[in-house]
Short mmCIF file of C-alpha atoms in Angstrom, two decimals:
data_model
loop_
_atom_site.label_atom_id
_atom_site.label_comp_id
_atom_site.label_asym_id
_atom_site.label_seq_id
_atom_site.Cartn_x
_atom_site.Cartn_y
_atom_site.Cartn_z
CA VAL A 172 73.50 113.99 133.09
CA ARG A 173 70.78 111.36 133.33
CA GLY A 174 67.35 112.84 133.07
CA CYS A 175 68.44 115.72 130.85
CA GLY A 176 66.14 115.43 127.85
CA ALA A 177 68.12 117.72 125.57
CA GLY A 178 69.17 116.13 122.32
CA GLY A 179 66.69 113.28 122.59
CA ASP A 180 63.71 112.64 120.40
CA ALA A 181 62.19 116.07 121.06
CA GLY A 182 63.87 117.81 118.15
CA SER A 183 64.52 116.50 114.68
CA PRO A 184 67.89 114.82 114.14
CA VAL A 185 70.74 116.66 112.47
CA ARG A 186 72.89 115.11 109.75
CA THR A 187 76.30 113.98 110.88
CA PHE A 188 79.51 115.14 109.24
CA THR A 189 82.79 113.27 109.53
CA LEU A 190 86.12 113.64 107.76
CA PRO A 191 85.45 113.74 104.00
CA ASP A 192 87.66 112.07 101.44
CA VAL A 193 89.82 114.28 99.20
CA ARG A 194 87.39 114.30 96.26
CA ASP A 195 84.46 115.22 98.52
CA LEU A 196 86.52 117.93 100.21
CA VAL A 197 87.37 119.58 96.90
CA ASP A 198 84.06 118.99 95.09
CA ARG A 199 81.67 119.71 97.93
CA PHE A 200 83.43 122.44 99.93
CA ALA A 201 86.19 124.32 98.09
CA ALA A 202 83.98 126.33 95.73
CA ARG A 203 81.41 127.13 98.45
CA ILE A 204 84.09 128.36 100.86
CA ALA A 205 85.75 130.52 98.21
CA ALA A 206 82.54 131.96 96.76
CA ASP A 207 80.47 132.62 99.88
CA ASP A 208 81.88 134.86 102.63
CA THR A 209 79.18 133.64 105.03
CA TYR A 210 79.70 129.91 104.47
CA ALA A 211 82.46 129.58 107.08
CA ALA A 212 80.18 131.10 109.73
CA ARG A 213 77.12 128.99 108.82
CA PRO A 214 78.29 125.91 106.93
CA THR A 215 75.88 123.33 105.57
CA LEU A 216 76.14 119.89 104.07
CA ASP A 217 74.04 119.83 100.88
CA GLY A 218 72.00 122.72 102.28
CA GLU A 219 71.40 121.12 105.69
CA ALA A 220 72.92 121.86 109.07
CA ALA A 221 75.25 119.07 110.20
CA GLU A 222 76.92 117.98 113.41
CA THR A 223 80.54 116.97 113.67
CA GLY A 224 82.57 115.55 116.55
CA ALA A 225 82.54 112.51 118.83
CA TRP A 226 78.83 111.78 118.48
CA ALA A 227 78.92 112.07 114.68
CA ARG A 228 81.90 109.71 114.49
CA ARG A 229 80.19 107.22 116.80
CA VAL A 230 77.01 107.28 114.72
CA GLU A 231 79.02 106.65 111.54
CA LEU A 232 81.42 104.03 112.91
CA GLU A 233 79.01 102.05 115.07
CA SER A 234 75.68 102.71 113.33
CA VAL A 235 74.25 103.98 116.63
CA ALA A 236 70.49 104.42 116.42
CA THR A 237 69.90 105.99 119.84
CA PRO A 238 69.09 109.68 120.10
CA GLY A 239 71.99 111.99 120.80
CA THR A 240 71.08 112.91 124.36
CA VAL A 241 73.55 114.49 126.76
CA GLU A 242 74.18 111.05 128.24
CA HIS A 243 74.81 109.45 124.84
CA ARG A 244 77.14 112.27 123.81
CA LEU A 245 79.11 111.90 127.04
CA LEU A 246 79.41 108.16 126.41
CA ALA A 247 80.64 108.86 122.86
CA ARG A 248 83.39 111.12 124.24
CA LEU A 249 84.37 108.56 126.86
CA ALA A 250 84.47 105.79 124.22
CA GLU A 251 86.82 107.94 122.11
CA LEU A 252 89.07 108.53 125.11
CA ALA A 253 89.16 104.78 125.81
CA ARG A 254 90.16 104.08 122.19
CA LEU A 255 93.04 106.56 122.44
CA VAL A 256 95.01 104.51 124.96
CA PRO A 257 95.60 101.50 122.66
CA GLU A 258 96.14 103.86 119.73
CA ILE A 259 98.87 105.73 121.62
CA ARG A 260 100.46 102.43 122.66
CA GLY A 261 100.39 101.29 119.04
CA LEU A 262 102.01 104.50 117.84
CA ALA A 263 104.70 104.13 120.50
CA ALA A 264 105.32 100.60 119.18
CA GLY A 265 105.68 101.92 115.62
CA GLN A 266 102.27 100.92 114.26
CA GLN A 267 100.73 103.03 111.54
CA ARG A 268 97.30 104.57 111.95
CA ARG A 269 94.90 106.04 109.45
CA SER A 270 95.40 109.71 108.78
CA ARG A 271 92.96 112.14 110.28
CA CYS A 272 93.84 114.78 107.72
CA VAL A 273 93.09 115.19 104.03
CA ASN A 274 94.39 117.95 101.80
CA SER A 275 94.49 118.86 98.16
CA PRO A 276 95.26 121.63 95.75
CA VAL A 277 92.01 123.09 94.42
CA ARG A 278 93.56 124.96 91.52
CA ASP A 279 96.72 126.99 90.99
CA GLY A 280 97.41 128.97 94.16
CA ILE A 281 94.52 127.55 96.23
CA GLY A 282 94.65 124.62 98.62
CA ILE A 283 92.22 123.06 101.05
CA ALA A 284 92.70 120.74 104.03
CA ALA A 285 90.46 119.10 106.61
CA VAL A 286 91.51 117.52 109.88
CA ASP A 287 89.39 115.44 112.22
CA THR A 288 89.93 117.03 115.62
CA ALA A 289 88.53 116.03 119.00
CA ARG A 290 85.73 118.57 118.47
CA GLY A 291 85.04 117.56 114.86
CA VAL A 292 86.07 118.39 111.31
CA LEU A 293 88.15 121.55 110.90
CA ILE A 294 88.59 122.89 107.36
CA HIS A 295 91.20 125.43 106.20
CA GLN A 296 91.33 126.90 102.72
CA ALA A 297 94.06 129.28 101.57
CA GLY A 298 94.70 131.20 98.39
CA VAL A 299 98.24 132.36 97.67
CA ASP A 300 99.22 134.82 94.94
CA GLN A 301 102.85 135.79 94.32
CA GLY A 302 103.87 134.29 97.65
CA ILE A 303 101.29 136.24 99.67
CA VAL A 304 98.20 134.73 101.28
CA ARG A 305 95.33 136.65 99.68
CA ALA A 306 92.40 134.60 100.93
CA TYR A 307 92.10 132.42 104.01
CA ARG A 308 89.00 130.79 105.43
CA ILE A 309 88.46 128.46 108.37
CA VAL A 310 85.32 126.37 108.90
CA ALA A 311 85.50 125.32 112.55
CA PRO A 312 83.57 122.53 114.31
CA THR A 313 81.72 125.13 116.39
CA GLU A 314 80.11 126.60 113.30
CA TRP A 315 78.79 123.19 112.24
CA THR A 316 77.39 122.13 115.57
CA PHE A 317 76.11 125.52 116.75
CA HIS A 318 74.54 126.44 113.41
CA PRO A 319 71.13 128.15 113.90
CA ARG A 320 69.48 124.97 112.56
CA GLY A 321 72.12 122.68 114.05
CA ALA A 322 72.42 120.21 116.88
CA LEU A 323 72.02 122.70 119.73
CA ALA A 324 68.89 124.34 118.35
CA ARG A 325 67.28 121.05 117.33
CA GLY A 326 68.31 119.23 120.49
CA LEU A 327 66.67 121.84 122.70
CA THR A 328 63.53 122.26 120.61
CA GLY A 329 60.53 120.60 122.18
CA ILE A 330 62.15 119.29 125.36
CA THR A 331 59.95 119.12 128.44
CA VAL A 332 61.33 120.64 131.61
CA ALA A 333 59.87 121.10 135.09
CA SER A 334 61.15 124.64 135.65
CA GLU A 335 63.21 127.48 134.26
CA ASP A 336 66.15 126.20 136.32
CA ALA A 337 65.78 122.77 134.71
CA ALA A 338 65.64 124.39 131.26
CA LEU A 339 68.82 126.34 131.98
CA HIS A 340 70.52 123.22 133.35
CA SER A 341 69.55 121.15 130.29
CA ALA A 342 70.66 123.83 127.84
CA THR A 343 73.99 124.29 129.61
CA LEU A 344 74.73 120.56 129.81
CA TYR A 345 73.81 120.04 126.18
CA ALA A 346 75.97 122.93 124.99
CA LEU A 347 78.90 121.60 127.01
CA MET A 348 78.50 118.11 125.48
CA LEU A 349 78.59 119.72 122.03
CA ASP A 350 81.86 121.44 123.08
CA PRO A 351 81.52 125.08 122.01
CA CYS A 352 85.26 125.90 122.35
CA VAL A 353 84.32 129.43 123.36
CA PRO A 354 82.82 130.91 126.52
CA PHE A 355 79.03 130.94 126.42
CA HIS A 356 76.14 132.10 128.52
CA ALA A 357 72.74 130.44 128.63
CA GLU A 358 69.61 132.18 129.78
CA VAL A 359 65.90 131.46 129.82
CA ARG A 360 63.63 133.94 128.06
CA ARG A 361 59.90 133.75 128.30
CA ALA A 362 58.11 133.65 124.96
#
């Protein structure tokens, strides 16, 4: 992954998004999710694209100032894996850990929850009327990170590559580090 310039200083940085607190979840997201059918497909944080996941958590927890290159994103994932071993041992020994889930009623019949998954923040909102789910929306990590103005688009904008093969390689590696959760196909198109 060394030498892949994707995600470096070429593009402008994207805001990071980590697990919100309950108040933020209700105040910032519940109304938008309920009112806008397109929000779940193209979510924003105060009108801006945001990235969620291992890199976003690392930036927030460790105040990392380095660009989010493929190499740095891989290191963020490896650091999270390394932290899991002592956490699992602690859980096995009966230690408590902070919750990676927040949830709240929004109003009568509507609830919202967010969970911090390996890929990033996953939000579910459900509306129930007379015991039947009438409205259900999911805002998945993929929609945050692969937003048209998100980390993938910005991380590939302006990179310098030696060939079309190098461009394809960089784009593929970068997409994989962002963890799309769905099959994808990268191709080079001449402008």
